[in-house]
Coordinates of C-alpha atoms in Angstrom, one line a residue:
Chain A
X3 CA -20.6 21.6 -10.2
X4 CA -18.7 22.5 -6.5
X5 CA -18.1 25.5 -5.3
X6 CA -16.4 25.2 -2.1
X7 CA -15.5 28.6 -0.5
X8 CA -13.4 28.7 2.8
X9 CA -14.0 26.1 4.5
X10 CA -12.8 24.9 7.8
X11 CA -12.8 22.2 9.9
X12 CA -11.7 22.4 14.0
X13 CA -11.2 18.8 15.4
X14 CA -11.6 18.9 19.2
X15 CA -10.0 16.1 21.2
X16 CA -9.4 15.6 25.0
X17 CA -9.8 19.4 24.8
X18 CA -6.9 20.0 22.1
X19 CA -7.9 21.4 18.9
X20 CA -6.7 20.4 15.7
X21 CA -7.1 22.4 12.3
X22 CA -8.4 19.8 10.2
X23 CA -9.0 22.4 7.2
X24 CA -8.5 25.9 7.2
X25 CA -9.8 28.4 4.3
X26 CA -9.9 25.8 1.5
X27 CA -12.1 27.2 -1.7
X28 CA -12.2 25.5 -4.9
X29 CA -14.3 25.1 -7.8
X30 CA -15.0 21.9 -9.6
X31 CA -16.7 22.5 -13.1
X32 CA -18.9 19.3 -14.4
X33 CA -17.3 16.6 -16.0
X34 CA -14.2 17.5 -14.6
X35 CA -11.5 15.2 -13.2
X36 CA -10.3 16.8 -10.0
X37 CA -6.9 15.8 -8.0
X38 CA -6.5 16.3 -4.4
X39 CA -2.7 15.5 -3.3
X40 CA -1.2 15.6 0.5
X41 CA 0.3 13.4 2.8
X42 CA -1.5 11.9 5.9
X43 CA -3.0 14.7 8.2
X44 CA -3.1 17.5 5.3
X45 CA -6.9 17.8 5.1
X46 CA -7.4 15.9 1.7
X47 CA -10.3 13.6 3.0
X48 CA -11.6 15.5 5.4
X49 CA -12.3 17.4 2.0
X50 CA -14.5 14.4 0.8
X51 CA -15.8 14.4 4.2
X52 CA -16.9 17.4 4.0
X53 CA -18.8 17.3 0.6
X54 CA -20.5 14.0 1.4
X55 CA -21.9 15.7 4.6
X56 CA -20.1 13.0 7.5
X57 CA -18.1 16.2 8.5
X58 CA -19.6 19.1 9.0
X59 CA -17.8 22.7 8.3
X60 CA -16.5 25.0 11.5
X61 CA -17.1 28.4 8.5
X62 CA -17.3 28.3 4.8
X63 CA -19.6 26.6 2.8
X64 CA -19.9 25.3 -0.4
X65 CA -22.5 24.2 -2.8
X66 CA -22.9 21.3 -5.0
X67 CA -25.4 20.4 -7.7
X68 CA -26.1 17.2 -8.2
X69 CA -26.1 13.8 -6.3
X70 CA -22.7 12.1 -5.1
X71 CA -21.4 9.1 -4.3
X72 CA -18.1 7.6 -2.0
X73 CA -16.0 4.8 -3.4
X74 CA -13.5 4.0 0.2
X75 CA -10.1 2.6 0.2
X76 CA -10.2 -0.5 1.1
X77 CA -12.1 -2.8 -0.9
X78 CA -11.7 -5.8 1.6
X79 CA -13.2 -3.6 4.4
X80 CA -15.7 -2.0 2.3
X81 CA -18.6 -4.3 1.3
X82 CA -20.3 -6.4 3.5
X83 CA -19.3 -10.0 3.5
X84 CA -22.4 -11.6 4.4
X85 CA -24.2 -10.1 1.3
X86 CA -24.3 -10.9 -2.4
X87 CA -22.8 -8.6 -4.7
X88 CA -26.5 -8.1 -6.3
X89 CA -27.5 -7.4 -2.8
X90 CA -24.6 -4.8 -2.6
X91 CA -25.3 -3.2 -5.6
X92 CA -29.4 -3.0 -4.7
X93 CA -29.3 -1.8 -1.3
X94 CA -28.7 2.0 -2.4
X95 CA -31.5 1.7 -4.5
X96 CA -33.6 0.3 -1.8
X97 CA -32.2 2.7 0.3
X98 CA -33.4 5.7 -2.2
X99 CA -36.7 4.1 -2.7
X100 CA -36.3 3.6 -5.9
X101 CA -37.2 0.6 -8.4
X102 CA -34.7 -2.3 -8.2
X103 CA -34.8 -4.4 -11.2
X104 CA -32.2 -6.9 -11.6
X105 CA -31.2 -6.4 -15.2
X106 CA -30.2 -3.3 -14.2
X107 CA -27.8 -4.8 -11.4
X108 CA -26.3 -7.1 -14.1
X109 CA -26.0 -4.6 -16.5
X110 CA -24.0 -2.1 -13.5
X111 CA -22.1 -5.3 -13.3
X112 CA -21.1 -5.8 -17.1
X113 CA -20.1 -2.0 -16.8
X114 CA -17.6 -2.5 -14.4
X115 CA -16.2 -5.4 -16.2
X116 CA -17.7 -8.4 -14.4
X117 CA -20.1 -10.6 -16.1
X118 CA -23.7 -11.8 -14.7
X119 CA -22.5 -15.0 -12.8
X120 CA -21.3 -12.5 -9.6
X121 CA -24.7 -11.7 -8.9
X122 CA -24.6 -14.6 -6.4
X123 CA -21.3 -14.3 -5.1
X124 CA -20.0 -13.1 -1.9
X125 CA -17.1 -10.7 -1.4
X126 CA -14.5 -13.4 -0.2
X127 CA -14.8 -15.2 -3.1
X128 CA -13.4 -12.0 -5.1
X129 CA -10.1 -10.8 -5.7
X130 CA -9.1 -7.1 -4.5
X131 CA -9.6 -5.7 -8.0
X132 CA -13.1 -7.0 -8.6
X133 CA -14.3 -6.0 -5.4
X134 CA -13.4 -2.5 -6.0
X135 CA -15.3 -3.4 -9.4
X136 CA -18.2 -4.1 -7.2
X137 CA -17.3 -0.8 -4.8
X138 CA -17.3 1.3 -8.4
X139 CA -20.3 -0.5 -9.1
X140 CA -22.5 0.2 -6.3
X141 CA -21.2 4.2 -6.5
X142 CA -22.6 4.1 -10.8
X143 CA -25.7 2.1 -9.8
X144 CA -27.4 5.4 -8.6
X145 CA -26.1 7.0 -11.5
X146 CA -24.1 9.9 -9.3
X147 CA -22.8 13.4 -10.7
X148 CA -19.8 13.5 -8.6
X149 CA -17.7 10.5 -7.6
X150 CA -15.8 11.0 -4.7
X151 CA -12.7 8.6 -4.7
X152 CA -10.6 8.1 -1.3
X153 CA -7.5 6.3 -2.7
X154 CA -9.5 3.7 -4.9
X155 CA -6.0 1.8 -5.9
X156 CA -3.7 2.0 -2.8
X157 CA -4.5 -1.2 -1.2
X158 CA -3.9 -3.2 -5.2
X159 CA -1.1 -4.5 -7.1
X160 CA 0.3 -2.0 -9.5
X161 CA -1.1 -4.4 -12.6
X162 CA -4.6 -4.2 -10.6
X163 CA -4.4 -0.8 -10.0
X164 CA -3.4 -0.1 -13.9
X165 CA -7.0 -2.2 -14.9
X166 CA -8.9 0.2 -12.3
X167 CA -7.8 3.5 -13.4
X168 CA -8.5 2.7 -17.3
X169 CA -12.2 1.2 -16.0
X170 CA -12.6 4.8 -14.3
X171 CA -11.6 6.5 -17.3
X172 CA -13.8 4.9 -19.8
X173 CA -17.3 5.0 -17.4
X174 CA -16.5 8.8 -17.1
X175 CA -16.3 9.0 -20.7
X176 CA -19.6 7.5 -21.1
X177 CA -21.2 8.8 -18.0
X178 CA -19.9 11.9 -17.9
X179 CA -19.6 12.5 -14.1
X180 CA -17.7 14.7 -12.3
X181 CA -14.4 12.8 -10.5
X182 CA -13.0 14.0 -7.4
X183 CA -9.5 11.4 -6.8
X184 CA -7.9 11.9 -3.2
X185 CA -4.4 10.4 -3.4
X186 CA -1.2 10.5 -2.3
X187 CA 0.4 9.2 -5.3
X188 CA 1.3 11.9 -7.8
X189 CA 2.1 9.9 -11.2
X190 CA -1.4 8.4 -9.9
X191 CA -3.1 11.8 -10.2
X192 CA -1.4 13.2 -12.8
X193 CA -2.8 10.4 -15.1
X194 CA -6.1 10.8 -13.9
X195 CA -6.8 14.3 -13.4
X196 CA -6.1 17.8 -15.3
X197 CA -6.6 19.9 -12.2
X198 CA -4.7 19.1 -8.9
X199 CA -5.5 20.7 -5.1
X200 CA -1.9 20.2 -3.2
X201 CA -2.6 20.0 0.3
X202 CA -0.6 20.6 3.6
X203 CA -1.8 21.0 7.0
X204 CA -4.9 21.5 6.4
X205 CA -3.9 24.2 3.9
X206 CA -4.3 24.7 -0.1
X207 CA -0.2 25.0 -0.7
X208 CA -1.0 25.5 -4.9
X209 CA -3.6 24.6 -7.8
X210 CA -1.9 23.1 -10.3
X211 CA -2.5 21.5 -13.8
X212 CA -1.3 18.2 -14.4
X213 CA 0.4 19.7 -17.6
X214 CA 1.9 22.6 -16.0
X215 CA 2.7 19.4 -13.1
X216 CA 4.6 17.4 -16.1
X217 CA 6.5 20.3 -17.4
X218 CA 8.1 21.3 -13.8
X219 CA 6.0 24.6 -13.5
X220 CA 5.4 24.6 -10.2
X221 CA 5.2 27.6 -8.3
X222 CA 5.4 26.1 -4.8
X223 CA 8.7 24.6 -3.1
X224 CA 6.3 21.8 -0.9
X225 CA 5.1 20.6 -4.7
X226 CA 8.6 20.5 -5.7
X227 CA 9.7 18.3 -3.3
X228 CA 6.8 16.0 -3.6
X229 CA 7.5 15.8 -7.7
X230 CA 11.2 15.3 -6.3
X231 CA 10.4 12.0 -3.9
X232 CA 8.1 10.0 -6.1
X233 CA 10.1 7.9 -8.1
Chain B
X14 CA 30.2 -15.8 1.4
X15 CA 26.5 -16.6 1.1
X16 CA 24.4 -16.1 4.3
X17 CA 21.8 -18.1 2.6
X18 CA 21.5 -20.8 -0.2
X19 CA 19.1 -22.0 -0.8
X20 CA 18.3 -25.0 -3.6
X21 CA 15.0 -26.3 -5.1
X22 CA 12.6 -24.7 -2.2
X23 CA 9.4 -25.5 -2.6
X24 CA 6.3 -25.0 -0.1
X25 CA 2.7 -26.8 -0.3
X26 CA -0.6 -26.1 1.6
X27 CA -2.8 -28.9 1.5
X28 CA -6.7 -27.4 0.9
X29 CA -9.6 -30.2 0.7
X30 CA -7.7 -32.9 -1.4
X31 CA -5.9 -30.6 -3.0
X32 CA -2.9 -29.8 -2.8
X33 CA -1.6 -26.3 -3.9
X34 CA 2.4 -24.8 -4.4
X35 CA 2.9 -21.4 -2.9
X36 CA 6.4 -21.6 -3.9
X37 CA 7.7 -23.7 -6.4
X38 CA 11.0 -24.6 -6.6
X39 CA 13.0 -21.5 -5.8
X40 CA 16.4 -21.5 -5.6
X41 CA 18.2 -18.4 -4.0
X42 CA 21.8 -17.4 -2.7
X43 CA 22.1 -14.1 -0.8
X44 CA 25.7 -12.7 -0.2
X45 CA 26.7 -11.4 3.1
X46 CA 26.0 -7.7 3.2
X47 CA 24.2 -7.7 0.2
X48 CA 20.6 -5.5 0.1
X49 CA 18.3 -7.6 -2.1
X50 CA 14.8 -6.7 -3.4
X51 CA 12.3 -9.1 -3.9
X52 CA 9.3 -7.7 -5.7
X53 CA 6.1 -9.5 -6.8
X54 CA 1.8 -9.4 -6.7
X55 CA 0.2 -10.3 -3.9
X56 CA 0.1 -14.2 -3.5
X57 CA 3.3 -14.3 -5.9
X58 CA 4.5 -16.4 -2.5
X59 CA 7.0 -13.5 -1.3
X60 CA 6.3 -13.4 2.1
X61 CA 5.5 -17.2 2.5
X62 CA 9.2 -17.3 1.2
X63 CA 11.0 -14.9 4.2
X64 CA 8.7 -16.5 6.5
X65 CA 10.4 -19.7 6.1
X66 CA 13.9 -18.4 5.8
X67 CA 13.1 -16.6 9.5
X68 CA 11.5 -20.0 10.5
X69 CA 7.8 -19.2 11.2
X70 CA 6.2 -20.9 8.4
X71 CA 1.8 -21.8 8.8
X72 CA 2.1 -25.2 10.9
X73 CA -0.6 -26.4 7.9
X74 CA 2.2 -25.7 5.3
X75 CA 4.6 -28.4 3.9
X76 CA 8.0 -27.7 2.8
X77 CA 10.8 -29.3 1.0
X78 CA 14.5 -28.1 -0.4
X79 CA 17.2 -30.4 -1.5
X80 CA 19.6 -28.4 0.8
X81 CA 19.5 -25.1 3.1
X82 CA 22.4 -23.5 4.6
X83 CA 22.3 -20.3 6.5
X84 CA 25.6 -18.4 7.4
X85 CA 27.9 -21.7 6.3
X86 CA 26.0 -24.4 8.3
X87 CA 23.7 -26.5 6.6
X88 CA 20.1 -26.9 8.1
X89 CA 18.1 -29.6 8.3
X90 CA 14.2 -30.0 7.2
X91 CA 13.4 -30.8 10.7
X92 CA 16.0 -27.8 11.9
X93 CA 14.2 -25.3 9.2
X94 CA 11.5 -25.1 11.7
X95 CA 12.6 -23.0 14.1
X96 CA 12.5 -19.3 13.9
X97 CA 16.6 -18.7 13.6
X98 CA 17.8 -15.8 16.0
X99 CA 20.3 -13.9 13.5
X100 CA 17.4 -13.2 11.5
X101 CA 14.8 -10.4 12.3
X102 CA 11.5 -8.9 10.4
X103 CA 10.2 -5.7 10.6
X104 CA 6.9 -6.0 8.8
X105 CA 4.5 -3.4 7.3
X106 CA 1.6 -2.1 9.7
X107 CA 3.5 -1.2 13.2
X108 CA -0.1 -0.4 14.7
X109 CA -1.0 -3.7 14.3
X110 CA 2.5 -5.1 15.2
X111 CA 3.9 -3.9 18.2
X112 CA 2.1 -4.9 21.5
X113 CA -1.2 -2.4 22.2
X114 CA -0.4 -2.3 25.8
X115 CA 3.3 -2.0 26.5
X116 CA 5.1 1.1 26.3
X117 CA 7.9 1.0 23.9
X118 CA 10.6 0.9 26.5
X119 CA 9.1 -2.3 27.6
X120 CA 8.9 -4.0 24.0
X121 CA 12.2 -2.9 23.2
X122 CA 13.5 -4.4 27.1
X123 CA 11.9 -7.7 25.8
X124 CA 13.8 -7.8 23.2
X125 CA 17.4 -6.9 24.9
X126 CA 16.1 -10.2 27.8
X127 CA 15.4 -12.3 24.5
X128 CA 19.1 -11.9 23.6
X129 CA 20.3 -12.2 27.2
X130 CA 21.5 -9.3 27.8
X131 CA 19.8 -8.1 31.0
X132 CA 22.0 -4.5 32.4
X133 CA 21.7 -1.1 31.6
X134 CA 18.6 -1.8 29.7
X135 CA 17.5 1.7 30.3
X136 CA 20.7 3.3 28.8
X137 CA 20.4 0.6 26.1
X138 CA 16.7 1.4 24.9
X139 CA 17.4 5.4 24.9
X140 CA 21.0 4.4 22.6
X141 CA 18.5 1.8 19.8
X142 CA 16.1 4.3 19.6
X143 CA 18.8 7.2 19.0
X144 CA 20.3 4.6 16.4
X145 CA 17.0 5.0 14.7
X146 CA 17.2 9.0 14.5
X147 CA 14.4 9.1 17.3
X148 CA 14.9 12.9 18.4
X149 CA 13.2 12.4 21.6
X150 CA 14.0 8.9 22.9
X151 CA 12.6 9.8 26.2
X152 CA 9.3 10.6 25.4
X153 CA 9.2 7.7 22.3
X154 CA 10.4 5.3 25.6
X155 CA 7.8 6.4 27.5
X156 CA 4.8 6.2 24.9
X157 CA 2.2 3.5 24.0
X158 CA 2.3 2.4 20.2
X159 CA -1.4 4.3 19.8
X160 CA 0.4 7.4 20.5
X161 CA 2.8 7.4 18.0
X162 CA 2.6 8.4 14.3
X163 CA 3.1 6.0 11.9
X164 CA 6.5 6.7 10.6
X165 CA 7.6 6.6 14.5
X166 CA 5.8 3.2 15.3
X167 CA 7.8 2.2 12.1
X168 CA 11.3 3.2 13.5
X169 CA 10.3 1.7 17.0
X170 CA 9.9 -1.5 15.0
X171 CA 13.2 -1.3 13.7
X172 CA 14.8 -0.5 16.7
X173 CA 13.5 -3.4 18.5
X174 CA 14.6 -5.6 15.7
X175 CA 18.4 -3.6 16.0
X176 CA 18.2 -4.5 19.5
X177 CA 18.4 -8.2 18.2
X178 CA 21.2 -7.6 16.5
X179 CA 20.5 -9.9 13.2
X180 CA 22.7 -11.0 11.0
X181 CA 20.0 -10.3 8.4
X182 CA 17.3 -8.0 8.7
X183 CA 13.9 -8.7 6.5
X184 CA 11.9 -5.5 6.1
X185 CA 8.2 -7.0 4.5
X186 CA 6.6 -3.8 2.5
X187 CA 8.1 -1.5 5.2
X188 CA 6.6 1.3 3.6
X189 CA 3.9 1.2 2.1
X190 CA 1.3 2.6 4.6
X191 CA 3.8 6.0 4.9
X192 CA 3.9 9.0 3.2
X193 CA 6.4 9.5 0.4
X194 CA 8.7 12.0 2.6
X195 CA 8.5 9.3 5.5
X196 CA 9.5 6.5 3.1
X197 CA 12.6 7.9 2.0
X198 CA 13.8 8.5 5.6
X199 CA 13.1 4.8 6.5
X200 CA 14.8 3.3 3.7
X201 CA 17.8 5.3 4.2
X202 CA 17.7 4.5 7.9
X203 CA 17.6 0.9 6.7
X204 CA 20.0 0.6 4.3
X205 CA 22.2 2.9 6.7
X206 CA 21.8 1.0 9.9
X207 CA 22.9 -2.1 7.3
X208 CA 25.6 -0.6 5.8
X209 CA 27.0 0.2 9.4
X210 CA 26.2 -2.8 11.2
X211 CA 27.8 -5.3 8.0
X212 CA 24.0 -6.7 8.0
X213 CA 22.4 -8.1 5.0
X214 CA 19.1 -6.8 4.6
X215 CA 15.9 -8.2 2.4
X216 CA 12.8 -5.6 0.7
X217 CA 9.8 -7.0 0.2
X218 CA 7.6 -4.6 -1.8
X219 CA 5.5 -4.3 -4.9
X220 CA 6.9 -0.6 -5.7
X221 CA 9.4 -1.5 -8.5
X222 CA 10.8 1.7 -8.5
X223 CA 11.4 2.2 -5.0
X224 CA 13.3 -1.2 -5.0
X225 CA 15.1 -0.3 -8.2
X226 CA 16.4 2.6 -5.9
X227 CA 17.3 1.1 -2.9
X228 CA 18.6 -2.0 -3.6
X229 CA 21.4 -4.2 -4.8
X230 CA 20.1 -7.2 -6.7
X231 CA 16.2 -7.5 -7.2
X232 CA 14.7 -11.0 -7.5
X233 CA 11.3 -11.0 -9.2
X234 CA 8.3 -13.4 -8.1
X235 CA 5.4 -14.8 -9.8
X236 CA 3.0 -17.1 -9.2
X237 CA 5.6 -19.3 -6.9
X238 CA 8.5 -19.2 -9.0
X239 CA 11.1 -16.9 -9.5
X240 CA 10.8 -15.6 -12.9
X241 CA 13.8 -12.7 -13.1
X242 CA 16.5 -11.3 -11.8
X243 CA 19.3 -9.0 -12.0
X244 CA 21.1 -6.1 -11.0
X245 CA 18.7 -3.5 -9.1
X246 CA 19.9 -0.6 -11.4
X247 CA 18.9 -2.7 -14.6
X248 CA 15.2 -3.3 -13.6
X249 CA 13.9 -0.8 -15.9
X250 CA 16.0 -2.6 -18.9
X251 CA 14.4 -5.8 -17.8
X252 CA 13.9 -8.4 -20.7
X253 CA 11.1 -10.7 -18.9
X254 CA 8.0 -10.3 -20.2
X255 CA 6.3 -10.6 -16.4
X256 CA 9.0 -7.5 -15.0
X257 CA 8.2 -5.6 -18.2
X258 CA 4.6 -5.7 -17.8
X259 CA 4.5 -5.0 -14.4
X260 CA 6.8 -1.8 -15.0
X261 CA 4.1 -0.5 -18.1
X262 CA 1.6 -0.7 -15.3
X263 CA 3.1 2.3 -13.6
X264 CA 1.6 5.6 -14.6
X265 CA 4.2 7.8 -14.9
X266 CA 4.6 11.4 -14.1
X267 CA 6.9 12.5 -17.2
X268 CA 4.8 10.0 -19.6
X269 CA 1.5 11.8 -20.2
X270 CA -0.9 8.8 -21.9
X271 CA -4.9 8.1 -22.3
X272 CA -4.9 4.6 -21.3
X273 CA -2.5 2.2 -19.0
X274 CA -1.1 -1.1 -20.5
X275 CA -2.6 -4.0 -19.0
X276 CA -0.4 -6.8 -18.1
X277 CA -1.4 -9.7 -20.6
X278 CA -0.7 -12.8 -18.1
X279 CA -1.5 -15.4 -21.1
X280 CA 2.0 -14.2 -22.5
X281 CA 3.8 -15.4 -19.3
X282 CA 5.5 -18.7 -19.7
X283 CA 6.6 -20.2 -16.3

């Protein structure tokens, strides 16, 4: 589905460079739940910057077939709060041309678990978990290949965040898209995701299985003491 | 002794007619020295609750207790109001709470003139910010809060509260915009700095484990009231349905499952 082939990414600032990404291939086959761990300033969403096309590469390149779609953060920051949630979930369609029928919106809306009557709310008047329902939502409406997902549950309760991850699960069951999950908590993407990118400085440190992950075969030190701090 | 008892708290907020508990009669003693956890969902009313023990409650909230005291004096309604000195709070985001457009030698000064203490400030903001394992106080002194990294702004923060010298220290989520290996070296500096200073010291967070690590005693907050608590080293054995749940939320790295357990809030009695 990806095929990303040493890519790299120079930030220049005041004249300083900074190596966002260097040499970072990977392959992504279709279907496929994909992990990308790191701590702040290791290159794991410039990554999803990269594939979505807001960043562009320094070298490298990489290839993708299929259509993809960005589901941010921050829930509270990322819908717009003077719109209805069936106006969120339309506008890509809009945007893409493309029919917008509004059974279509309300049945986006039953698959991520909320029932018709949101259509005509706003974004204040949801919680943090349904409006990364509605953030989910608007990614599915357009029926994507590849998800890319910058820390979907960070900013939720634990108990929130539990409800999301099962929600993701079950639409890529029946949807069968490809999942890319940038995190920085491992038990996070080790449920999630069979494969796992580690990440540091801007640098693949190891590709790892999240079975190989459970069962302590790690090859590299820098994953070791990740596995060693999360509690 | 108790730094703080605290009997039958309970805080309103009084929204078109209606009038809604954000805490509902809590009751909590905190020995001196003690490291406490309090851990809880968002709008479980944990931070409403430090807010009024540092006195800086919302001026539209009401509160009531049927007694207060705070390190062996007893404090009034009326006297519950104002912020009280020996307590400090370092909250989560420092971006967003240190001052954009002082240099940290200046925020941390303000501090040192807040407590009086007006010579050698110089010497004394290059000794706080070693206290706070700062390797390079002189260039940390000299910086704006935009130029420092997260985990940095997060010490400064600290520091500046150190400079206060509390008798209790509040840390609200202190961690939970930093990176895991960051984490651990701001806990430690906190329960450290504690531990050396005979300060009692309070962690708000919604990371059980981290709490269950870290702390003492754990309180745990729901919807207002404090539904459980016990020894921080017995969370995990926890009998309260709430605690429970919340700790079957967590995916864990040597528990390899399909699905998450939900937590079923119908099965939580108040």
């Amino acid at each position: 589905m990806i095929h990303a082939e040493n890519l790299s990414v120079i930030f220049e600032k005041k004249g300083q460079k900074f190596q966002a990404l260097s040499d970072v291939s990977f392959d992504v086959k279709k279907g496929e739940s994909f992990g990308i761990i790191g701590e702040s300033g290791s290159g794991k969403t410039t990554i999803l910057n990269v594939l979505s096309g807001m960043v562009s590469q320094n070298s490298g390149a990489f290839k993708l077939n299929g259509t993809l779609q960005y589901v941010f953060q921050d829930p509270y920051s990322a819908l717009h709060p003077y719109h209805t949630i069936g106006r969120i979930l339309e506008e890509p369609l809009k945007i893409r041309k493309k029919i917008v029928d509004k059974s279509l919106i309300i049945q986006c809306l039953k698959n991520v678990g909320l029932g018709e009557e949101y259509y005509f709310r706003y974004p204040h008047e949801l919680s943090g978990g349904q409006r990364q329902r509605v953030v989910i939502g608007r990614a599915l409406v357009m029926q994507a290949d590849v998800l890319l997902l910058d820390e979907p549950t960070s900013a939720l309760d634990v108990s929130v965040q539990a409800e999301i991850l099962n929600l993701l699960k079950d639409l890529q069951e029946k949807y069968k898209f490809t999942m890319i999950l940038v995190t920085h908590d491992l038990p996070v993407v080790a449920f999630m995701c069979n494969d796992i990118l580690v990440m540091r400085q801007g640098k693949v440190i190891e590709r790892i299985t999240s079975t190989n992950l459970r069962r302590g075969m790690i090859k590299n030190s820098y994953t070791k003491e990740l596995v060693d701090l999360s509690f | 002794m108790n730094i703080i008892d605290l009997k039958n708290f309970t805080l309103s907020i009084a929204q078109q007619e209606k009038t809604n508990l954000i805490v509902q009669g809590v009751s909590l003693s905190i020995q001196n020295g003690e490291i406490l956890g309090v851990v809880g969902e968002s709008g479980s009313g944990k931070t409403m609750l430090m807010r009024f023990l540092l006195g800086v409650m919302p001026q539209n909230m009401t509160a009531s207790f049927d007694s207060f005291s705070f390190l062996g004096s007893l404090i009034s309604l009326e006297e519950s109001k104002n912020v009280r000195s020996d307590i400090a709070m370092v909250l989560q985001d420092p971006k967003t709470s240190l001052n954009p457009v002082l240099t940290v030698e200046d925020q941390i000064k303000e501090a040192f003139i807040l407590k009086g203490d007006k010579d050698n400030l110089d010497e004394k903001v290059l000794k706080t910010l070693q206290e706070v394992s700062i390797q390079d106080p002189l260039r940390v002194a000299k910086s704006y809060p935009f130029e420092l990294s997260g985990g940095m702004g997060q010490r400064v923060m600290i520091a500046m509260m150190l400079a206060l010298k509390p008798k209790l220290l509040i840390a609200d989520e202190p961690t939970s915009s930093l990176d895991a290996h960051v984490q651990r070296q701001i806990l430690d500096l906190l329960r450290d700095t504690a531990k050396k200073n005979g300060m009692t010291l309070i962690i708000v967070s919604h990371d059980l484990p981290l709490i269950s690590a870290y702390c003492h005693r754990v309180i745990v907050m729901y919807k207002g009231h404090i539904v459980d608590s016990c020894k921080a080293q017995d969370l995990s054995k926890s009998k309260h349905p709430y605690t429970k749940g919340l700790l079957r939320c967590l995916p864990k790295l040597n528990d390899p499952r399909k699905r998450l357990s939900i937590l079923k809030r119908e099965e939580i009695d108040l």
